[in-house]
XYZ file of C-alpha atoms in Angstrom:
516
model
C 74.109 151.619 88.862
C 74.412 148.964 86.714
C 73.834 145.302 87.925
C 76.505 142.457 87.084
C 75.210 140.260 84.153
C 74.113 136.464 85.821
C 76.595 133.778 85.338
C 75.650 130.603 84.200
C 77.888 128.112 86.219
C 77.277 125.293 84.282
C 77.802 126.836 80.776
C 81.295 128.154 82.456
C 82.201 124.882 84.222
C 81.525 123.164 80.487
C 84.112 125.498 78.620
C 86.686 125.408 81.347
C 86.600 121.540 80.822
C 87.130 122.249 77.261
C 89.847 124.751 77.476
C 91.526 121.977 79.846
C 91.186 119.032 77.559
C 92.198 120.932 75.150
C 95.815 121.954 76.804
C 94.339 125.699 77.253
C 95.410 125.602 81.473
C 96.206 128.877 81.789
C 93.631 130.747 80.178
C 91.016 128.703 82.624
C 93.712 130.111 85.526
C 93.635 133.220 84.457
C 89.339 133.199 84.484
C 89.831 131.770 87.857
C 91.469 134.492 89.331
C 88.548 137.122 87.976
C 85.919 134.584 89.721
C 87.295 134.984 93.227
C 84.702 136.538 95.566
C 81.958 135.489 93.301
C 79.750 133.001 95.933
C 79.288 129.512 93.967
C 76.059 127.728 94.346
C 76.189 124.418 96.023
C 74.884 122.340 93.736
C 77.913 123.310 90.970
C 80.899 123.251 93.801
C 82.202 119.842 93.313
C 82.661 120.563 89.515
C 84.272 123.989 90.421
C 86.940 122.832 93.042
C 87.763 119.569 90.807
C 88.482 122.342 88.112
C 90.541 124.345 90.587
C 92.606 120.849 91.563
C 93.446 120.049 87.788
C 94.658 123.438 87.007
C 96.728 124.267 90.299
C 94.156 126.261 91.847
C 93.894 123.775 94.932
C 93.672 126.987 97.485
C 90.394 128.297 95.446
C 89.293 125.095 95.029
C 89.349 124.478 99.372
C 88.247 128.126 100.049
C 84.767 127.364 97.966
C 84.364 124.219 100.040
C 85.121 125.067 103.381
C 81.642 126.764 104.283
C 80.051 123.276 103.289
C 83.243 121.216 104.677
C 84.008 123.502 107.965
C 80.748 125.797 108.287
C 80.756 128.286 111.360
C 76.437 127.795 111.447
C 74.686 124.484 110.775
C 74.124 123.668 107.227
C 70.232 123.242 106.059
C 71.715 119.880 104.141
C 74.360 118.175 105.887
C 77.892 117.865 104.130
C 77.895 115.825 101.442
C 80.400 112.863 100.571
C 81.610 114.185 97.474
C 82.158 117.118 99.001
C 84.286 115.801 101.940
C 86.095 113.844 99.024
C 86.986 116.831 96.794
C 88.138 118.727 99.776
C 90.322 115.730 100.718
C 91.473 115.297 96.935
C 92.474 119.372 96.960
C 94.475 118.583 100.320
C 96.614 115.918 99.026
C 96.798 118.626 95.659
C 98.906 120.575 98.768
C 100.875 118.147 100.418
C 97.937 118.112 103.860
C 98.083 114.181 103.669
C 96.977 113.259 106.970
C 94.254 115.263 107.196
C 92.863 114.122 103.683
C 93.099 110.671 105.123
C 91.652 111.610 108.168
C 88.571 112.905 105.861
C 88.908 110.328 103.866
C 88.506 107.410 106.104
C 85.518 108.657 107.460
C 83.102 108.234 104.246
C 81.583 105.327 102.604
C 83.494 104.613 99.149
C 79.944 103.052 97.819
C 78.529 106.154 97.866
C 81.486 107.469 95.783
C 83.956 105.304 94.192
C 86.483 108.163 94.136
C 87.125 107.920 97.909
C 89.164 104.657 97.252
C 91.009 106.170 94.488
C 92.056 109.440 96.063
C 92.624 107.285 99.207
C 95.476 105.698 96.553
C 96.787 109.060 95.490
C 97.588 109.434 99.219
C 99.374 106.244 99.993
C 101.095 106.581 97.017
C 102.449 110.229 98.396
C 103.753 108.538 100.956
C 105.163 105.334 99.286
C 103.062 103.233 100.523
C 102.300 100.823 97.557
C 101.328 97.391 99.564
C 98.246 99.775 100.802
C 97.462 101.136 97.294
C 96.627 97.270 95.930
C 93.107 96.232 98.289
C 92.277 100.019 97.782
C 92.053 100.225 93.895
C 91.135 96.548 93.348
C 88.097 97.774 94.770
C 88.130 100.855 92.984
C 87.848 99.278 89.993
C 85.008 97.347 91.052
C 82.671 99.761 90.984
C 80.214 100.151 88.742
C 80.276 104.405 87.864
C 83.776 104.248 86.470
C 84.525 103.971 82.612
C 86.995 102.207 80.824
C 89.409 104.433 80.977
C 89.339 105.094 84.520
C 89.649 101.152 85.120
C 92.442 101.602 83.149
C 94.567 103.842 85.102
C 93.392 102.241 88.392
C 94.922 98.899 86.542
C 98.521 101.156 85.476
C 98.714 101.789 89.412
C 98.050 98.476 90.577
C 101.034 97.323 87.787
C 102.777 99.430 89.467
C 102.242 98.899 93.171
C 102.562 95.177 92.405
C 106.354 96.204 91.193
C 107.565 97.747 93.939
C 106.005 94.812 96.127
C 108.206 92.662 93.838
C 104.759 90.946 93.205
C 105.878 90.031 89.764
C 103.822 86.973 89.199
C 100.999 88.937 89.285
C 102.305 92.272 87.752
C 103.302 90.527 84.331
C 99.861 89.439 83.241
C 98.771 92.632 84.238
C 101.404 94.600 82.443
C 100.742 92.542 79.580
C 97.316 92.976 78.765
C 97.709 97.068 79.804
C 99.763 97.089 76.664
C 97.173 95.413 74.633
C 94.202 97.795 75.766
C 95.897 101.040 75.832
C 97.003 99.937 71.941
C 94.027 99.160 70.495
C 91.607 102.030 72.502
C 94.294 104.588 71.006
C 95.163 105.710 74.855
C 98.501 106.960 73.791
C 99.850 108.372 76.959
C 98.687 105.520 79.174
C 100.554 103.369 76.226
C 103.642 104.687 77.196
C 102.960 104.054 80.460
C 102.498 100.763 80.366
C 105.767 100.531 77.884
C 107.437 102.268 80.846
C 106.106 99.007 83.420
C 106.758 96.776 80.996
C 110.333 97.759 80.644
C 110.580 98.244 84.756
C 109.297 94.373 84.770
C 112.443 92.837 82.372
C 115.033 94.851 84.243
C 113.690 93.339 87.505
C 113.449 90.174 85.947
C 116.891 89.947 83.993
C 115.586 89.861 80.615
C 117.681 92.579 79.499
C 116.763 92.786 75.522
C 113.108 92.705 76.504
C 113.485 95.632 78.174
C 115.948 97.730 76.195
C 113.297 97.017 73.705
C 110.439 98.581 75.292
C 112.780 101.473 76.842
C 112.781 102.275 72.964
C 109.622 102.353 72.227
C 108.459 103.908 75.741
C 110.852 106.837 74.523
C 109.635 106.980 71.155
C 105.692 107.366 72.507
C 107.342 109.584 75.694
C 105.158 113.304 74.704
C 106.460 114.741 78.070
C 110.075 115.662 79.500
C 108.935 113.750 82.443
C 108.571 110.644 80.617
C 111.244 110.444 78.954
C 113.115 111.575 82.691
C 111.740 108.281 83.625
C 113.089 105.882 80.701
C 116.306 107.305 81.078
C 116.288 107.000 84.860
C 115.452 102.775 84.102
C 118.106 102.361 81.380
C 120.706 104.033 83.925
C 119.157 101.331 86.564
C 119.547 98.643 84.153
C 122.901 99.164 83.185
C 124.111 98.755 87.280
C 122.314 96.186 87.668
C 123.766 94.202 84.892
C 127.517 95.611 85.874
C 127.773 97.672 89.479
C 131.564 98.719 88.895
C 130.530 100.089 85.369
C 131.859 103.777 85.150
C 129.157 104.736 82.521
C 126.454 103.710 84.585
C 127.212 105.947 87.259
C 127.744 108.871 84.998
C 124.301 108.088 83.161
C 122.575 108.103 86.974
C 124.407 111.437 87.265
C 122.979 112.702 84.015
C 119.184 111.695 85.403
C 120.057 113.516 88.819
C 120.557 116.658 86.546
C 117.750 116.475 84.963
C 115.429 115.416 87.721
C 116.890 118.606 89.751
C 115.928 120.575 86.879
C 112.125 119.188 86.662
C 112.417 119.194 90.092
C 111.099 115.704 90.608
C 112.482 114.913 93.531
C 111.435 111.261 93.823
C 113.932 110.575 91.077
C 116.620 112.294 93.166
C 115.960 109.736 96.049
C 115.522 106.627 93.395
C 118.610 107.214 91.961
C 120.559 107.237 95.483
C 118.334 104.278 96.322
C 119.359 102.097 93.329
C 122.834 103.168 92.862
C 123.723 102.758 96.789
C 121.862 99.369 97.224
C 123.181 97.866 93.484
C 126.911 98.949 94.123
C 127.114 98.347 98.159
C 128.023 101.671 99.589
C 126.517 101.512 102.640
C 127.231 105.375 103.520
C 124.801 105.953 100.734
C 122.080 103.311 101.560
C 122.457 105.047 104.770
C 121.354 108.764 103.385
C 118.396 107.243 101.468
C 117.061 106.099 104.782
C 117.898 108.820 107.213
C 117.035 110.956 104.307
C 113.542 109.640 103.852
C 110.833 110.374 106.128
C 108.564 107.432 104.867
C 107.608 104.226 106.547
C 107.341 102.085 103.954
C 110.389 103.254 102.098
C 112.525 102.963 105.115
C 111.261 99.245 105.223
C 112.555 98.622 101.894
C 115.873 100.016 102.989
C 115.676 97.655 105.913
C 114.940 94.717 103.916
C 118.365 95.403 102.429
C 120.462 95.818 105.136
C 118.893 92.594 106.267
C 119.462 90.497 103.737
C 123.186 91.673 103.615
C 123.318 90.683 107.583
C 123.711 94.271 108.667
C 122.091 96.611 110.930
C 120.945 100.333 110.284
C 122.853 102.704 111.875
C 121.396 104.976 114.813
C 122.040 107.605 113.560
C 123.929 109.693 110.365
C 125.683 113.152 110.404
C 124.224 114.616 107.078
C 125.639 117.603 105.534
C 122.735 120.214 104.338
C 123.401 121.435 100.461
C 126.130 124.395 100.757
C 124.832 128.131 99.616
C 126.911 129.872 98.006
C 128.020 133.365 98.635
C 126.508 134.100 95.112
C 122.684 132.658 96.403
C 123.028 129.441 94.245
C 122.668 126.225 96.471
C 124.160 123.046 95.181
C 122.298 120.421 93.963
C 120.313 117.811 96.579
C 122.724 115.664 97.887
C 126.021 118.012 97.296
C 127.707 118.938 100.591
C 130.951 119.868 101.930
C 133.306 117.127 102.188
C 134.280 117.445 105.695
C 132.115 119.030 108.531
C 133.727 121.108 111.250
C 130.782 121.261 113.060
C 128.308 118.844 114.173
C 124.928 119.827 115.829
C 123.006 116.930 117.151
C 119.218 117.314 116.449
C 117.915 114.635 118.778
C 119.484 116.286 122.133
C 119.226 119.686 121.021
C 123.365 120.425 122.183
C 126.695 120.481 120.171
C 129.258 118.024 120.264
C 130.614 119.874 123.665
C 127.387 119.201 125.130
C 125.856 123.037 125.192
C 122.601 123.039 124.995
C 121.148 125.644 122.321
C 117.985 124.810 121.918
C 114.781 124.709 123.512
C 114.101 120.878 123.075
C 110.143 120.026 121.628
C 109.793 123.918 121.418
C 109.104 125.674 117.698
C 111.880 125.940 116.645
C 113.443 121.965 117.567
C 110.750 120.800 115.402
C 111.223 122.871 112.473
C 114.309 122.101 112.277
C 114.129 118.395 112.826
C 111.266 118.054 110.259
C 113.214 120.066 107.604
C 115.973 117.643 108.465
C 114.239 114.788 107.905
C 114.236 114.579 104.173
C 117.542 115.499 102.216
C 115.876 115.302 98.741
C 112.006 116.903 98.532
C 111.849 120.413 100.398
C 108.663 121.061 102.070
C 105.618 122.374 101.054
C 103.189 124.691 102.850
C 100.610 121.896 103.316
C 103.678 119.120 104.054
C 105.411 121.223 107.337
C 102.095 122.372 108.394
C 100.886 118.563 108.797
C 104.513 117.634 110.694
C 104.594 120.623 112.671
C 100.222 121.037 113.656
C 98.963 117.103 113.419
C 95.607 118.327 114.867
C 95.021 121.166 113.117
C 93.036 121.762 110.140
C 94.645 123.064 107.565
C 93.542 126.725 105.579
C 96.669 127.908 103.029
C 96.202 131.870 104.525
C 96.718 130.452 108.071
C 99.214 127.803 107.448
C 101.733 130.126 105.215
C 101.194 132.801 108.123
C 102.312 130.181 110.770
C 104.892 128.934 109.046
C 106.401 131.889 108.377
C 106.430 132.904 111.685
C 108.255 129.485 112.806
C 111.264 130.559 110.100
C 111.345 133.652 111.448
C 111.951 132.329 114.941
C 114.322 129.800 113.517
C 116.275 132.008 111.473
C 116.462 134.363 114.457
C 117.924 131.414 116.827
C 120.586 130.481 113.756
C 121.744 134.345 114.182
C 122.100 133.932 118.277
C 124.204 130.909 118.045
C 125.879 131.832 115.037
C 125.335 128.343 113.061
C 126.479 128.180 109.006
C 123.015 127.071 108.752
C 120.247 128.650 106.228
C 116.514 128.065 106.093
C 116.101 128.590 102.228
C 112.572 129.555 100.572
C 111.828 128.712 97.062
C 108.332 129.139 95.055
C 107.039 128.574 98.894
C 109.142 125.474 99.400
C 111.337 125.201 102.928
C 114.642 123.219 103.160
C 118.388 123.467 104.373
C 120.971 124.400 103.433
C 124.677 125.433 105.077
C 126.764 128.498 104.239
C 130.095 126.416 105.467
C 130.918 123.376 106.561
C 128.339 121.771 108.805
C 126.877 118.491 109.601
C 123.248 117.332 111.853
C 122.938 114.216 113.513
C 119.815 112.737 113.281
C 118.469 109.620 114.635
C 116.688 106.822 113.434
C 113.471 107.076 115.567
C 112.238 110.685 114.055
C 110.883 112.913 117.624
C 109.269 115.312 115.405
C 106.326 112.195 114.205
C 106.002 110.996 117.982
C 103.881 112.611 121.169
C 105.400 115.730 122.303
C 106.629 113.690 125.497
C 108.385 110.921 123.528
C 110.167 114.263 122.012
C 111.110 115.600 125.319
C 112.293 112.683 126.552
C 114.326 111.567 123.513
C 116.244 115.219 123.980
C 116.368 114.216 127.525
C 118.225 111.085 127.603
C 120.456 112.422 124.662
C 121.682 115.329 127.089
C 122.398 113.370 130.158
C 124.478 111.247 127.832
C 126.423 114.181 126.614
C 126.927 115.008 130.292
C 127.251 111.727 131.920
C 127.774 109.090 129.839
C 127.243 105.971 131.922
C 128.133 107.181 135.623
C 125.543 107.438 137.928
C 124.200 110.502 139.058
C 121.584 112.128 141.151
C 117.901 114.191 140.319
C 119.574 117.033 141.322
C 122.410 116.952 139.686
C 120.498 116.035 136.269
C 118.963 118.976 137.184
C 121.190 121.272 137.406
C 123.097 119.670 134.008
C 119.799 120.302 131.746
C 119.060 123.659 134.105
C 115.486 122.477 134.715
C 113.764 121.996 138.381
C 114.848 118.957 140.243
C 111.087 117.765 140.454
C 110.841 117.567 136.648
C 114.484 116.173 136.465
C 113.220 113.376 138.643
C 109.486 113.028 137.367
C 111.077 112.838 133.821
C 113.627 110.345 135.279
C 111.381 108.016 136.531
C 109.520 108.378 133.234
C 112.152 106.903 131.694
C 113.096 104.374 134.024
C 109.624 102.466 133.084
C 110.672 102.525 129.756
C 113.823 101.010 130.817
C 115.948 104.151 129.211
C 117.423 104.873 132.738
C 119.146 102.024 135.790
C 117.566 103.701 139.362
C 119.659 102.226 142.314
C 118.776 103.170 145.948
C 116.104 105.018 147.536
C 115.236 107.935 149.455
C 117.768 110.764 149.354
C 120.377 108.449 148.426
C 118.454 107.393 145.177
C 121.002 107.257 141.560
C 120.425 106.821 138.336
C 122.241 105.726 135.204
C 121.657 105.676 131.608
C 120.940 102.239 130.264
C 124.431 100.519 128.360
């Protein structure tokens, strides 16, 4: 029998890095695949799994760290940090953001600088760009990091500082980016910081400035993503410098296109963003934010309606994408014009008031986390995270579990016979509607809160549907949700501390109401 020859990790690991630098991606894939099963020693697994997370490996890449990150028998050598900080990198790779900065927050950045700069990579995921500043300032401080990787800490911080409207500070900085990415020859962080440079003069009103550098940020653009993103600014400029310009509009519609077909859907949302906030149609500022499941996003929504005098609505009756009888869906954002049906996500009943679903069950949150962003569909990793906060996530489990909860779904659409379609892409979950249909959903999001913050939003929604503001008893809350009068009125009184529900009376003769 013949023996398989020895495999000298390092020597591998060296060419793979070559192959990679040198734009060769798939042949290191490809390799990959032939290496599974093959047990990695320890001391070469950080190099291995950062291999796997620049070529789209991630799963590999977290099934050669999990002994050492999640071992079943205590390790001789107890985990080390940059292995906890790889695994966390791969998890952000696959959408598992909380649990990376779960990880993440538990190990000391002066160990390993690249804690604080994958900590940024998952702030940023989740817009959260005021957070991003502290975290790579300090990055950047550290002493193991090159030039280059000071530079691109410095192109996020530029960047951070411009959506913080920081601009005193983010023109300096922008400035001398240009300068050093010039003269070091760092061509595709040059266009980058062309790219900030222009996003700083449209923000600023200097509108030759940055038509100027739009040029010459297309002219160095060597990706179709790039040059996505100068075209999405020069549409932005253009309605900022005239709202009721027809051209502008069309030129946003022209970046929609093409961000649909590179599927970034951040672009999607920016472009709704800018041309709903710039033009005042409230009915699209509106979408962004009930179409946006992130905090600090929604806060810059809320900033606008704010300084306008308004308030944010309570809650917005979006229309999923229709899907067509020929299995094309329309484009994010496309819908039917008018609904004839409206299901209301937060109380779980129709617009009659049936209840159809099981409220805080499965099914209720699938449906309300696939509902909670109209523009990105979900990843594997992302509606594992909403729908399992506390567990950890494995891609074999997760994909088994979520499949399961769409097969439940889809087999609740069927009872109730709903125009509604959970769609599957490239292992990507959203909506969509086969006819006319709309969801409510609500401002506060049940599907991020305690499981009894759920319950009891459904709760309150129903005896509204049933009772509006007359008084009523437990009993006959009871038998209007068709649950048992003690956890009608255990529930009840729940909600009267929170000051959701009026009691009146006591004893037998005890009433409640639903707060005006």
């Amino acid at each position: 029998m013949s023996r398989k020859p020895k495999i000298d990790f390092e020597a591998l690991k060296s060419s793979w890095e070559t192959a990679i630098r040198e734009g060769r991606v798939e042949r290191v894939r490809r390799e990959i695949g032939r290496l599974r099963g093959v047990r990695i020693p320890r001391e070469h697994l950080v190099g291995f799994a950062n291999v796997a997370r620049r070529t789209k490996r991630d799963a590999w890449g977290l099934q050669i760290l999990r002994p050492v990150i999640r071992p079943k028998t205590p390790l001789r050598e107890p985990t080390r940090v940059e292995e906890s900080a790889m695994y966390a990198a791969l998890l952000i790779k696959l959408d598992a953001i909380p649990e990376a900065l779960k990880i993440l927050g538990t190990l000391d950045p002066s160990k390993h600088a690249d804690v604080l700069l994958y900590t940024a990579y998952a702030l940023i995921a989740q817009w959260d760009y005021p957070a991003v500043i502290p975290v790579l300032r300090r990055y950047r401080r550290s002493s193991q990091l090159t030039d280059y990787q000071r530079c691109v800490a410095d192109m996020n911080i530029a960047a951070s500082l411009l959506y913080a409207r920081d601009y005193t500070q983010a023109g300096p900085l922008i400035a001398g980016l240009r300068r050093a990415t010039e003269s070091n020859g760092w061509n595709l962080l040059h266009a980058n910081s062309l790219e900030l440079a222009a996003q700083y003069f449209i923000r600023s009103g200097q509108w030759e400035e940055a038509e100027d550098h739009l040029r010459s940020a297309e002219a160095a653009a060597q990706q179709p993503l790039h040059k996505l993103f100068v075209e999405k600014w020069r549409a932005i400029m253009r309605m900022q410098r005239d709202p009721t310009d027809s051209g502008a509009v069309a030129s946003l519609e022209s970046v929609r296109a093409e961000a649909a077909r590179l599927e970034h859907w951040e672009t999607l949302r920016e472009c709704d963003f800018f041309q709903g906030s710039l033009s005042h149609q409230p009915d699209l500022v509106a979408r962004v934010y009930f179409g946006s499941p992130f905090r600090m996003y929604r806060r810059r929504i809320l900033e606008i309606y704010a300084a306008e005098g308004r308030s944010c609505p309570k809650d917005y009756d979006w229309q999923p994408p229709l899907w067509g009888a020929g299995g094309a869906a329309a484009r994010a954002g496309e819908s039917a014009a008018s609904p004839c049906r409206c299901f209301d996500l937060g109380s779980g009943a129709d617009e009659g008031g049936r209840v159809l679903l099981k409220h805080g069950q499965l099914v209720h949150r699938l449906l309300i986390t696939l509902a909670s962003d109209f523009y990105r569909p979900f990843s594997v990793g992302r509606l594992f995270s909403r729908l399992y906060p506390d567990e950890p996530f494995s891609p074999g489990n997760a994909s088994e579990r979520i499949a399961h909860a769409v097969k439940q779904t889809r087999r609740w659409i069927r009872a109730h016979r709903l125009p509604l379609v959970v769609l599957v892409d490239k292992s990507r979950y959203r909506l969509a509607a086969s006819s006319a249909f709309s969801l409510r959903v609500h401002r506060s999001t049940p599907s991020q809160a305690p499981r009894v913050k759920l319950l009891d939003h459904a709760f309150v929604g129903l005896l509204k549907a049933h009772w509006g503001h007359r008084s009523f008893s437990a009993r006959q809350a009871a038998e209007s949700l068709r649950i048992s009068v003690s956890s009608a009125r255990l529930t009840l009184r729940r909600n009267a501390r929170s000051g959701k529900v009026i009691v009146s009376g006591r004893g037998r003769a005890t009433r409640y109401r639903l707060e005006t």
